[in-house]
Coordinates of C-alpha atoms in Angstrom, one line a residue:
Chain R
M1388 CA 118.3 53.3 100.9
I1389 CA 118.5 51.9 104.3
A1390 CA 116.4 48.8 104.9
G1391 CA 113.8 48.9 107.8
D1392 CA 113.9 52.9 107.8
P1393 CA 110.6 54.3 108.3
N1394 CA 111.0 57.4 106.3
A1395 CA 112.1 55.1 103.3
R1396 CA 108.8 52.8 103.7
A1397 CA 106.5 56.2 103.6
Q1398 CA 108.4 57.6 100.9
E1399 CA 107.7 54.4 98.7
D1400 CA 104.2 54.1 99.9
V1401 CA 104.2 57.7 98.2
T1402 CA 105.5 57.1 95.2
A1403 CA 103.7 53.8 94.6
A1404 CA 100.2 55.8 95.0
K1405 CA 101.5 58.2 91.9
P1406 CA 101.5 57.2 88.4
R1407 CA 104.8 55.9 87.2
G1408 CA 106.7 56.4 84.3
P1409 CA 107.5 59.8 82.4
R1410 CA 104.7 62.2 81.8
L1411 CA 104.7 63.1 78.3
D1412 CA 103.7 67.2 78.0
P1413 CA 104.5 68.4 74.7
F1414 CA 104.8 71.8 76.3
D1415 CA 107.8 70.5 78.6
A1416 CA 109.2 68.4 75.4
V1417 CA 110.0 71.8 73.6
L1418 CA 110.9 73.7 76.8
V1419 CA 113.4 71.0 77.3
F1420 CA 114.8 71.2 73.9
L1421 CA 115.0 74.9 73.5
I1422 CA 116.7 74.9 76.7
R1423 CA 119.7 72.3 76.1
L1424 CA 119.6 73.8 72.6
F1425 CA 120.4 77.3 73.7
C1426 CA 122.7 76.4 76.7
G1427 CA 124.6 73.7 74.8
T1428 CA 124.6 71.5 77.3
T1429 CA 126.2 68.1 77.9
S1430 CA 125.4 66.1 81.3
R1431 CA 127.2 63.6 82.9
F1432 CA 125.6 61.1 85.4
L1433 CA 128.2 59.6 88.1
C1434 CA 125.0 58.1 89.9
N1435 CA 121.6 56.4 88.7
V1436 CA 118.6 58.8 89.1
D1437 CA 116.6 57.3 86.3
D1438 CA 113.4 56.3 88.7
S1439 CA 110.7 58.3 90.3
K1440 CA 112.1 58.3 93.8
P1441 CA 112.5 61.7 95.6
R1442 CA 115.6 63.4 96.1
V1443 CA 117.2 66.4 96.9
Y1444 CA 119.7 67.9 94.5
F1445 CA 122.2 70.8 95.7
A1446 CA 124.1 72.6 93.2
N1447 CA 126.5 75.8 92.9
H1448 CA 124.5 78.8 91.8
S1449 CA 125.4 81.7 89.7
S1450 CA 122.9 82.0 87.0
L1451 CA 119.1 82.4 86.8
L1452 CA 119.5 79.4 84.5
D1453 CA 121.0 76.9 86.8
F1454 CA 117.4 75.3 88.0
L1455 CA 116.3 75.1 84.4
V1456 CA 119.6 73.3 83.1
I1457 CA 119.5 70.9 85.7
W1458 CA 115.7 70.0 85.4
A1459 CA 116.1 69.9 81.4
V1460 CA 118.8 67.2 81.7
L1461 CA 117.0 64.9 84.4
P1462 CA 116.0 61.6 83.3
P1463 CA 111.9 62.2 82.0
A1464 CA 110.6 60.3 85.2
Q1465 CA 112.8 62.5 87.4
R1466 CA 112.2 65.5 85.8
A1467 CA 108.3 65.2 86.0
I1468 CA 108.4 65.3 89.9
T1469 CA 111.4 67.7 90.2
R1470 CA 110.6 71.3 91.5
P1471 CA 112.9 74.0 92.4
A1472 CA 113.1 75.6 95.7
A1473 CA 112.9 79.5 94.8
A1474 CA 113.4 82.3 97.4
R1475 CA 110.2 84.2 98.0
D1476 CA 111.5 87.4 98.5
Y1477 CA 113.1 87.6 94.7
W1478 CA 110.2 85.3 92.9
A1479 CA 107.4 86.6 94.5
A1480 CA 108.3 90.5 94.1
N1481 CA 106.4 91.1 91.0
P1482 CA 103.5 89.5 89.1
I1483 CA 105.9 88.6 86.1
R1484 CA 108.4 86.5 88.5
R1485 CA 105.7 84.7 90.3
F1486 CA 104.4 83.7 86.9
F1487 CA 107.7 82.1 85.8
A1488 CA 108.2 80.6 89.3
V1489 CA 104.8 79.4 90.2
T1490 CA 102.8 78.8 87.2
V1491 CA 105.6 77.8 84.9
F1492 CA 108.2 76.0 86.7
K1493 CA 105.8 75.2 89.8
A1494 CA 108.3 76.4 92.0
T1495 CA 108.3 75.8 96.1
L1496 CA 108.8 79.4 97.4
I1497 CA 111.1 79.5 100.3
E1498 CA 111.2 82.3 103.0
R1499 CA 115.0 83.1 103.3
R1500 CA 114.8 86.5 104.7
H1501 CA 111.9 86.4 107.9
P1502 CA 111.0 82.9 108.3
S1503 CA 108.0 82.3 110.6
Q1504 CA 105.4 79.8 111.8
E1505 CA 103.6 80.1 108.7
H1506 CA 106.6 80.6 106.4
N1507 CA 108.9 78.0 107.6
P1508 CA 111.3 77.2 105.1
L1509 CA 112.3 73.7 106.4
Q1510 CA 108.6 72.6 106.6
D1511 CA 107.8 73.9 103.0
M1512 CA 111.0 71.6 101.6
L1513 CA 109.9 68.8 103.5
Q1514 CA 106.4 68.7 102.4
V1515 CA 107.7 68.4 99.1
L1516 CA 109.6 65.4 99.6
D1517 CA 106.8 64.1 101.6
E1518 CA 104.8 64.5 98.5
G1519 CA 107.2 62.3 96.6
R1520 CA 108.7 65.0 94.5
S1521 CA 112.5 65.9 94.2
L1522 CA 113.7 69.3 95.2
I1523 CA 116.5 71.5 93.5
I1524 CA 118.2 73.5 96.2
F1525 CA 121.1 76.1 95.7
P1526 CA 122.9 75.9 99.4
E1527 CA 124.8 79.1 98.9
G1528 CA 121.6 81.1 99.2
T1529 CA 122.3 83.8 96.5
R1530 CA 124.0 84.0 92.9
G1531 CA 127.9 83.9 92.9
S1532 CA 130.2 85.2 90.7
G1533 CA 130.9 81.5 89.2
E1534 CA 134.5 82.1 90.3
E1535 CA 134.2 81.1 94.0
M1536 CA 131.4 79.2 95.6
G1537 CA 129.8 80.8 98.5
K1538 CA 129.7 79.3 101.8
F1539 CA 126.6 76.6 102.3
Q1540 CA 123.5 77.7 104.4
S1541 CA 122.4 75.2 106.9
G1542 CA 119.0 74.2 105.2
L1543 CA 120.5 71.4 103.3
F1544 CA 121.7 69.9 106.6
H1545 CA 118.4 70.1 108.1
V1546 CA 116.7 68.5 105.4
C1547 CA 119.1 65.8 105.0
R1548 CA 119.0 65.2 108.9
E1549 CA 115.0 65.1 109.1
R1550 CA 114.8 62.9 106.0
P1551 CA 118.0 60.8 106.2
A1552 CA 116.9 58.1 103.4
V1553 CA 116.4 60.9 100.8
E1554 CA 119.2 60.7 98.7
A1555 CA 121.4 64.1 98.5
I1556 CA 122.7 64.3 95.0
P1557 CA 125.7 67.0 94.6
I1558 CA 125.6 68.7 91.0
Y1559 CA 127.8 70.7 89.4
L1560 CA 127.5 73.5 87.1
D1561 CA 129.8 74.6 84.4
N1562 CA 129.9 77.8 82.7
L1563 CA 126.5 79.0 83.1
S1564 CA 127.7 82.0 85.0
R1565 CA 128.9 83.1 81.7
I1566 CA 125.9 82.2 79.6
L1567 CA 123.8 84.4 81.9
P1568 CA 125.4 86.3 85.1
K1569 CA 124.0 88.0 88.0
G1570 CA 122.7 91.5 86.5
E1571 CA 122.7 90.6 82.7
V1572 CA 119.4 90.4 80.5
F1573 CA 120.3 88.3 77.5
P1574 CA 121.7 85.1 77.9
L1575 CA 125.0 84.1 75.7
P1576 CA 124.9 81.2 73.5
L1577 CA 127.9 79.4 75.0
L1578 CA 128.2 75.8 75.9
S1579 CA 127.5 74.4 79.6
R1580 CA 128.2 71.3 81.6
V1581 CA 126.3 69.7 84.3
V1582 CA 128.0 66.7 86.2
F1583 CA 125.7 64.6 88.8
G1584 CA 127.7 63.0 91.6
P1585 CA 127.3 60.4 93.7
P1586 CA 124.6 60.9 96.6
I1587 CA 126.1 62.0 99.7
S1588 CA 124.4 61.4 103.6
L1589 CA 124.4 62.6 106.9
Q1590 CA 127.0 60.4 108.9
P1591 CA 126.3 59.6 112.5
G1592 CA 127.6 62.1 114.9
E1593 CA 128.5 64.3 112.1
S1594 CA 128.2 68.4 113.2
R1595 CA 126.4 70.8 110.9
D1596 CA 129.5 72.6 109.8
Q1597 CA 131.2 69.2 109.1
F1598 CA 128.5 67.9 106.7
L1599 CA 128.1 71.4 104.9
G1600 CA 131.9 71.5 104.2
R1601 CA 131.7 68.0 103.1
A1602 CA 128.7 68.7 100.7
Q1603 CA 130.5 71.6 99.5
L1604 CA 133.7 69.5 98.7
A1605 CA 131.3 66.9 96.8
V1606 CA 129.9 70.0 94.7
A1607 CA 133.4 71.2 94.0
A1608 CA 135.2 67.8 93.2
L1609 CA 132.9 67.2 90.3
E1610 CA 134.6 70.2 88.6
T1611 CA 137.3 68.0 87.2
A1612 CA 134.7 64.8 86.8
Chain X
M816 CA 123.6 78.5 40.6
R817 CA 122.8 76.0 37.9
W818 CA 122.4 72.5 38.1
D819 CA 124.3 70.6 35.4
S820 CA 125.8 67.2 34.1
E821 CA 129.2 68.2 36.2
M822 CA 127.5 68.6 39.5
T823 CA 125.5 65.5 38.5
A824 CA 128.6 63.6 38.2
L825 CA 130.2 65.1 41.5
A826 CA 127.2 64.1 43.7
A827 CA 127.3 60.5 42.1
G828 CA 130.9 60.5 43.2
V829 CA 130.8 61.7 46.6
L830 CA 127.9 59.1 47.0
A831 CA 129.8 56.1 45.7
V832 CA 132.8 57.4 47.9
L833 CA 130.5 57.3 51.0
V834 CA 128.8 53.8 50.2
V835 CA 132.4 52.2 49.7
A836 CA 133.5 53.7 53.1
T837 CA 130.4 52.3 54.9
V838 CA 130.7 49.1 53.4
A839 CA 134.6 48.8 53.9
G840 CA 134.3 50.3 57.7
F841 CA 131.4 47.4 58.0
V842 CA 133.5 44.8 56.7
L843 CA 136.9 45.8 58.3
R844 CA 135.0 45.8 61.7
R845 CA 134.1 42.5 61.7
L846 CA 137.4 41.2 60.5
A847 CA 139.2 43.3 63.3
K848 CA 141.1 41.1 65.7
S849 CA 142.6 43.7 68.3
D850 CA 140.8 45.9 70.6
S851 CA 142.7 48.9 69.4
A852 CA 141.6 48.0 65.8
R853 CA 138.0 47.8 66.6
A854 CA 138.2 51.1 68.7
S855 CA 139.9 52.8 65.6
L856 CA 137.2 51.5 63.4
D857 CA 134.5 52.3 65.3
N858 CA 135.7 55.9 65.1
L859 CA 136.1 55.8 61.6
N860 CA 132.5 54.2 61.2
Q861 CA 131.2 57.2 63.6
R862 CA 133.1 59.5 61.2
T863 CA 131.4 58.2 58.1
A864 CA 128.0 58.1 59.6
S865 CA 128.6 62.0 60.5
W866 CA 129.8 62.5 56.7
W867 CA 126.5 61.1 55.5
V868 CA 124.6 63.8 57.6
M869 CA 127.2 66.5 56.7
S870 CA 127.0 65.7 52.9
A871 CA 123.1 65.2 53.1
I872 CA 122.9 68.9 55.0
F873 CA 125.3 70.3 52.2
A874 CA 123.3 69.0 49.3
L875 CA 120.1 70.3 50.8
S876 CA 121.3 74.1 51.4
A877 CA 122.9 74.0 47.7
A878 CA 119.6 72.9 46.5
V879 CA 117.8 75.5 48.1
G880 CA 120.4 78.0 46.3
Q881 CA 122.6 80.5 47.1
T882 CA 120.9 81.9 50.4
G883 CA 120.5 78.3 51.7
T884 CA 124.5 77.7 51.5
M885 CA 125.1 81.2 52.9
V886 CA 122.7 80.5 55.9
L887 CA 124.1 77.2 56.4
F888 CA 127.8 78.7 56.5
G889 CA 126.2 81.4 58.9
L890 CA 124.9 78.4 61.3
I891 CA 128.4 77.0 61.0
S892 CA 130.2 80.0 62.0
F893 CA 127.5 80.3 64.9
F894 CA 128.3 77.3 66.5
A895 CA 132.2 77.2 65.8
L896 CA 131.7 80.7 67.6
R897 CA 130.0 79.2 70.8
E898 CA 132.6 76.6 71.1
F899 CA 135.7 78.9 70.4
L900 CA 134.2 81.5 73.1
T901 CA 133.1 78.8 75.6
L902 CA 137.1 77.4 75.9
T903 CA 138.4 81.3 76.4
P904 CA 138.4 82.6 79.7
T905 CA 136.4 86.1 79.0
R906 CA 134.9 87.8 82.2
R907 CA 131.7 89.4 83.1
S908 CA 132.5 92.7 81.4
D909 CA 133.0 90.8 78.0
H910 CA 129.2 90.1 78.1
R911 CA 128.0 92.8 75.9
A912 CA 131.0 92.3 73.3
M913 CA 130.1 88.6 73.1
L914 CA 126.5 89.3 72.4
L915 CA 127.3 91.7 69.8
A916 CA 129.8 88.9 68.3
F917 CA 126.9 86.6 68.1
F918 CA 123.7 88.1 67.6
V919 CA 124.9 91.4 65.4
V920 CA 128.7 90.7 64.1
T921 CA 128.0 86.9 62.7
P922 CA 124.8 88.0 60.9
L923 CA 125.7 91.0 59.6
Q924 CA 129.0 89.4 58.2
Y925 CA 126.8 86.7 56.3
F926 CA 124.0 89.6 55.4
L927 CA 126.9 91.8 53.8
L928 CA 127.8 88.8 51.7
G929 CA 124.2 88.1 50.8
I930 CA 123.8 91.6 49.3
E931 CA 127.4 91.2 47.7
W932 CA 128.8 94.3 49.4
Y933 CA 132.3 93.1 48.6
G934 CA 134.0 96.0 49.9
M935 CA 132.4 96.0 53.5
F936 CA 132.5 92.4 53.6
S937 CA 135.9 92.1 53.5
I938 CA 136.8 95.2 56.2
F939 CA 133.7 94.8 58.1
I940 CA 135.6 92.4 60.8
P941 CA 139.0 93.1 60.6
V942 CA 138.7 97.0 60.8
Y943 CA 135.3 98.0 62.1
V944 CA 134.5 95.1 64.7
F945 CA 138.3 94.9 65.5
L946 CA 137.9 98.3 66.9
L947 CA 134.1 98.0 68.3
V948 CA 135.2 94.7 70.7
P949 CA 137.9 96.8 72.9
I950 CA 135.7 99.9 72.9
S951 CA 132.8 97.8 74.4
S952 CA 134.9 96.1 76.8
A953 CA 136.9 99.2 77.8
L954 CA 133.7 101.3 78.6
K955 CA 132.8 98.3 81.2
G956 CA 136.1 99.6 83.2
D957 CA 137.5 95.8 83.8
V958 CA 141.1 96.4 82.9
E959 CA 142.2 92.7 84.4
R960 CA 143.5 90.6 81.4
F961 CA 142.3 93.3 79.2
L962 CA 144.5 92.7 76.1
E963 CA 144.0 88.9 76.4
R964 CA 140.2 89.3 76.8
T965 CA 139.6 91.4 73.9
S966 CA 142.3 89.6 71.5
E967 CA 140.5 86.0 72.3
I968 CA 137.1 87.9 71.0
Q969 CA 138.7 89.0 67.9
W970 CA 140.6 85.9 67.1
G971 CA 137.0 84.1 67.8
L972 CA 135.5 86.3 65.1
M973 CA 138.2 86.0 62.7
V974 CA 138.6 82.5 62.6
C975 CA 134.9 81.5 63.2
V976 CA 133.1 83.8 61.2
F977 CA 135.4 86.1 59.0
T978 CA 137.6 83.4 57.2
I979 CA 134.7 80.8 57.3
S980 CA 132.6 83.1 55.3
H981 CA 135.3 83.5 52.4
A982 CA 134.1 79.6 51.7
P983 CA 130.4 80.6 50.5
A984 CA 131.8 84.0 49.2
L985 CA 133.4 81.9 46.4
L986 CA 129.7 81.8 44.9
T987 CA 129.7 85.7 44.4
L988 CA 132.9 85.7 42.6
K989 CA 132.7 86.6 38.8
L990 CA 135.0 84.3 36.9
P991 CA 135.4 84.5 33.2
G992 CA 133.6 81.4 31.1
Y993 CA 132.1 80.3 34.9
D994 CA 129.1 82.4 35.2
G995 CA 126.5 80.2 37.4
E996 CA 128.7 77.5 37.8
N997 CA 130.5 78.8 41.2
A998 CA 128.8 76.3 43.6
K999 CA 131.2 73.7 42.1
L1000 CA 134.0 75.7 43.0
L1001 CA 132.9 75.7 46.7
A1002 CA 132.1 71.9 46.5
Y1003 CA 136.0 71.8 45.2
L1004 CA 137.3 73.5 48.3
V1005 CA 135.1 71.4 50.4
I1006 CA 136.1 68.2 49.2
V1007 CA 139.9 69.0 48.9
V1008 CA 139.8 70.2 52.6
Q1009 CA 138.1 67.5 54.2
A1010 CA 139.6 64.7 51.8
S1011 CA 143.0 66.1 53.1
D1012 CA 141.9 65.7 56.7
V1013 CA 140.2 62.3 56.1
L1014 CA 143.6 60.8 54.3
Q1015 CA 145.9 62.5 56.9
Y1016 CA 143.8 60.6 59.4
I1017 CA 144.1 57.5 57.4
F1018 CA 147.5 57.6 56.5
G1019 CA 148.7 59.0 60.0
K1020 CA 146.8 56.1 61.7
T1021 CA 148.3 53.3 59.3
F1022 CA 151.9 54.4 58.7
G1023 CA 152.4 57.3 61.0
R1024 CA 155.9 57.4 63.1
H1025 CA 157.4 60.7 63.2
K1026 CA 155.5 63.6 64.8
V1027 CA 155.4 66.8 63.3
A1028 CA 155.0 68.7 66.2
P1029 CA 154.9 66.4 69.4
R1030 CA 154.0 69.3 71.7
I1031 CA 150.8 70.3 70.1
S1032 CA 149.4 67.0 68.6
P1033 CA 150.5 63.4 68.8
N1034 CA 148.2 62.7 65.7
K1035 CA 149.8 64.8 63.3
T1036 CA 152.7 62.8 61.7
W1037 CA 155.0 63.7 58.7
E1038 CA 153.8 60.1 57.3
G1039 CA 149.9 61.5 57.4
L1040 CA 150.8 64.9 56.2
I1041 CA 152.7 63.5 53.2
G1042 CA 150.5 60.9 52.3
G1043 CA 147.3 63.2 53.1
A1044 CA 148.6 66.1 51.2
A1045 CA 149.6 63.9 48.3
G1046 CA 146.1 62.3 48.0
A1047 CA 144.1 65.3 48.4
A1048 CA 146.4 67.3 46.0
L1049 CA 145.7 64.3 43.8
I1050 CA 141.8 64.2 44.0
G1051 CA 142.0 67.9 43.7
T1052 CA 144.0 67.6 40.5
G1053 CA 141.3 65.0 39.2
L1054 CA 138.7 67.4 39.6
W1055 CA 139.8 70.0 37.6
W1056 CA 136.7 69.7 35.0
I1057 CA 134.6 71.3 37.8
T1058 CA 136.7 74.1 38.4
P1059 CA 137.6 77.1 36.2
F1060 CA 141.3 75.9 36.3
A1061 CA 143.5 74.0 33.8
V1062 CA 145.1 70.7 35.2
W1063 CA 148.2 72.2 36.3
E1064 CA 146.3 75.5 38.1
S1065 CA 144.4 72.8 40.0
L1066 CA 147.1 71.0 41.2
I1067 CA 148.8 74.2 42.8
F1068 CA 145.7 75.5 44.3
S1069 CA 144.8 72.0 45.9
L1070 CA 148.2 71.9 47.3
V1071 CA 147.8 75.7 48.7
I1072 CA 144.2 74.4 49.9
V1073 CA 145.9 71.2 51.7
I1074 CA 149.0 72.7 53.2
M1075 CA 146.7 75.7 54.8
G1076 CA 144.3 73.1 55.7
F1077 CA 147.0 71.4 57.8
F1078 CA 148.2 74.6 59.4
G1079 CA 144.8 75.5 60.2
G1080 CA 144.5 72.1 62.0
L1081 CA 147.7 72.6 64.0
T1082 CA 147.0 76.0 64.9
M1083 CA 143.7 75.0 66.6
S1084 CA 145.6 71.9 68.2
A1085 CA 147.6 74.4 70.1
I1086 CA 145.0 76.5 71.2
K1087 CA 143.0 73.1 72.2
R1088 CA 146.5 71.9 73.9
D1089 CA 146.8 75.3 75.8
R1090 CA 143.1 75.2 76.9
G1091 CA 143.9 71.3 78.2
V1092 CA 141.0 70.0 76.0
K1093 CA 141.2 67.3 73.2
D1094 CA 138.1 68.7 71.0
F1095 CA 136.3 71.9 71.2
G1096 CA 132.7 70.4 71.6
T1097 CA 130.6 67.1 71.3
L1098 CA 128.6 68.1 68.4
I1099 CA 129.6 65.8 65.8
E1100 CA 129.8 62.2 66.7
G1101 CA 133.2 60.8 66.1
H1102 CA 134.3 63.9 65.2
G1103 CA 134.5 66.3 68.4
G1104 CA 132.7 69.7 67.8
M1105 CA 132.2 71.9 64.9
M1106 CA 135.5 73.8 65.6
D1107 CA 137.2 70.4 65.3
R1108 CA 135.7 70.0 61.7
I1109 CA 136.2 73.3 60.2
D1110 CA 139.6 74.1 61.3
S1111 CA 141.4 73.8 58.3
L1112 CA 138.5 75.3 56.2
S1113 CA 139.1 78.3 58.1
F1114 CA 142.6 78.4 57.2
A1115 CA 142.1 77.2 53.5
A1116 CA 139.1 79.2 52.6
P1117 CA 140.1 83.0 52.7
I1118 CA 143.5 82.1 51.1
F1119 CA 141.8 80.0 48.3
F1120 CA 139.2 82.8 47.6
H1121 CA 141.8 85.5 47.3
L1122 CA 144.2 83.6 45.3
T1123 CA 141.5 82.8 42.9
R1124 CA 140.3 85.9 42.8
Y1125 CA 143.6 87.7 42.1
Y1126 CA 144.6 85.1 39.8
F1127 CA 141.5 85.5 37.6
E1128 CA 140.9 89.3 38.0
G1129 CA 144.7 89.8 37.9
A1130 CA 147.3 87.5 36.9
R1131 CA 145.8 85.8 34.1
A1132 CA 143.7 88.6 32.6
F1133 CA 147.1 90.8 32.5
P1134 CA 149.3 87.9 32.2
F1135 CA 152.7 90.4 32.2
S1136 CA 151.8 92.5 35.4
L1137 CA 151.9 91.8 38.6
G1138 CA 148.4 93.1 39.8
P1139 CA 144.9 94.1 38.3

């Protein structure tokens, strides 16, 4: 974190006001165990995220399980404050999806089709960070086939520009596209892997496309890590 | 299954070996001088710790009885299959075929074993499922690498489910004068296979110079193979009293187990080498995954099962004919 940065100080104040340490929710504990068992998930951390600072996690996206697996392998203190950003047009489309997104996983619903003053995706995401929570975003915007990553959308760039002190952590998700591909209902009990890379941040004078390209490479580079 | 004095002696023997291995590993680790020796002993001690857990699980399932043991092997197959299919590059169109493999074929194979429908048990996967898998994938209309993908699923089911299910199938064999004692035959198979693995590892680490197949595995040496095979065959022969075999029969059967086990390990290493990994998984500390632990059992179990079956129901019952 950059010393003397006003954003950094603001965040420390916010997190200081929150109770520290992992929240021991038995429902969460059971859910975490089941997700990790079923997805046979192993994790590798090339960065330290074991505290309760708000962060932005961004990952390749190929399965509905992606968010769940990231959430389940996070250290407990981070897990307690981490929320997914979910597409409003998909997750609010019917009561069942809305129940899972909003009630169970406490997702922040993001308008990806028709942004408006009322539903401004960037403001919604910044607000989550300002409340001292971490955010999981999938910059491809939609689930891919798992073979090639789609082009990153600009949301990640705007968040990193507006909150430069927040660490942006690249995550590579391996094999989830085979466990539950787009369009399938029943997941396969194969093994999956989650790799957390070192944080990246927006460099001075870096353009949107340069930054997004670098962010995408940071995720791709973790495939062989 | 019946618990008799031989079972008690066997359990005491396994316990004694584990205690000796644990103490020896601890002392040697304290005495180790070089970093590489320490690393080897750490790995060995991790393996011993895993052996305690595996022996406990095995004993527990045996205590529950025949059903408990079959459920245990069913779970072993399930976990091995997930590791195997994780490593094979199947496609989206194989999703349904793989769902069937995990949630229908695997439980059904063990169910057929449980109800002792031997005829169906022995052809279900090699005949019915063999044909069902390509049908399921073909209906999806995806032709890319079709033969390769189909074979991978069929192979996974054969080596993780079909062959492994022949280990608990020993419990269902009707052998003259051995009624209710079959649990010991299963223990015999598992002990000889695993002793062979452990001894090959120890002899290989200690004396290994000449590699059997350097392109497949740098750890498999002639010294390890011969030392491990001789040692395990000796242990197997020495365990003749828990089997329905005479001493010399026990020697031959344990040699068959050891040799098949070695080739099982070698074949699985070739698959791992092709896929560019060292282990199938990370489930068992010091051992890698489930599949790394049972690769030798997968090749030894069906051969041991059928040879025992033919020998007692065929050759021995009718000494002058070639078959039943």
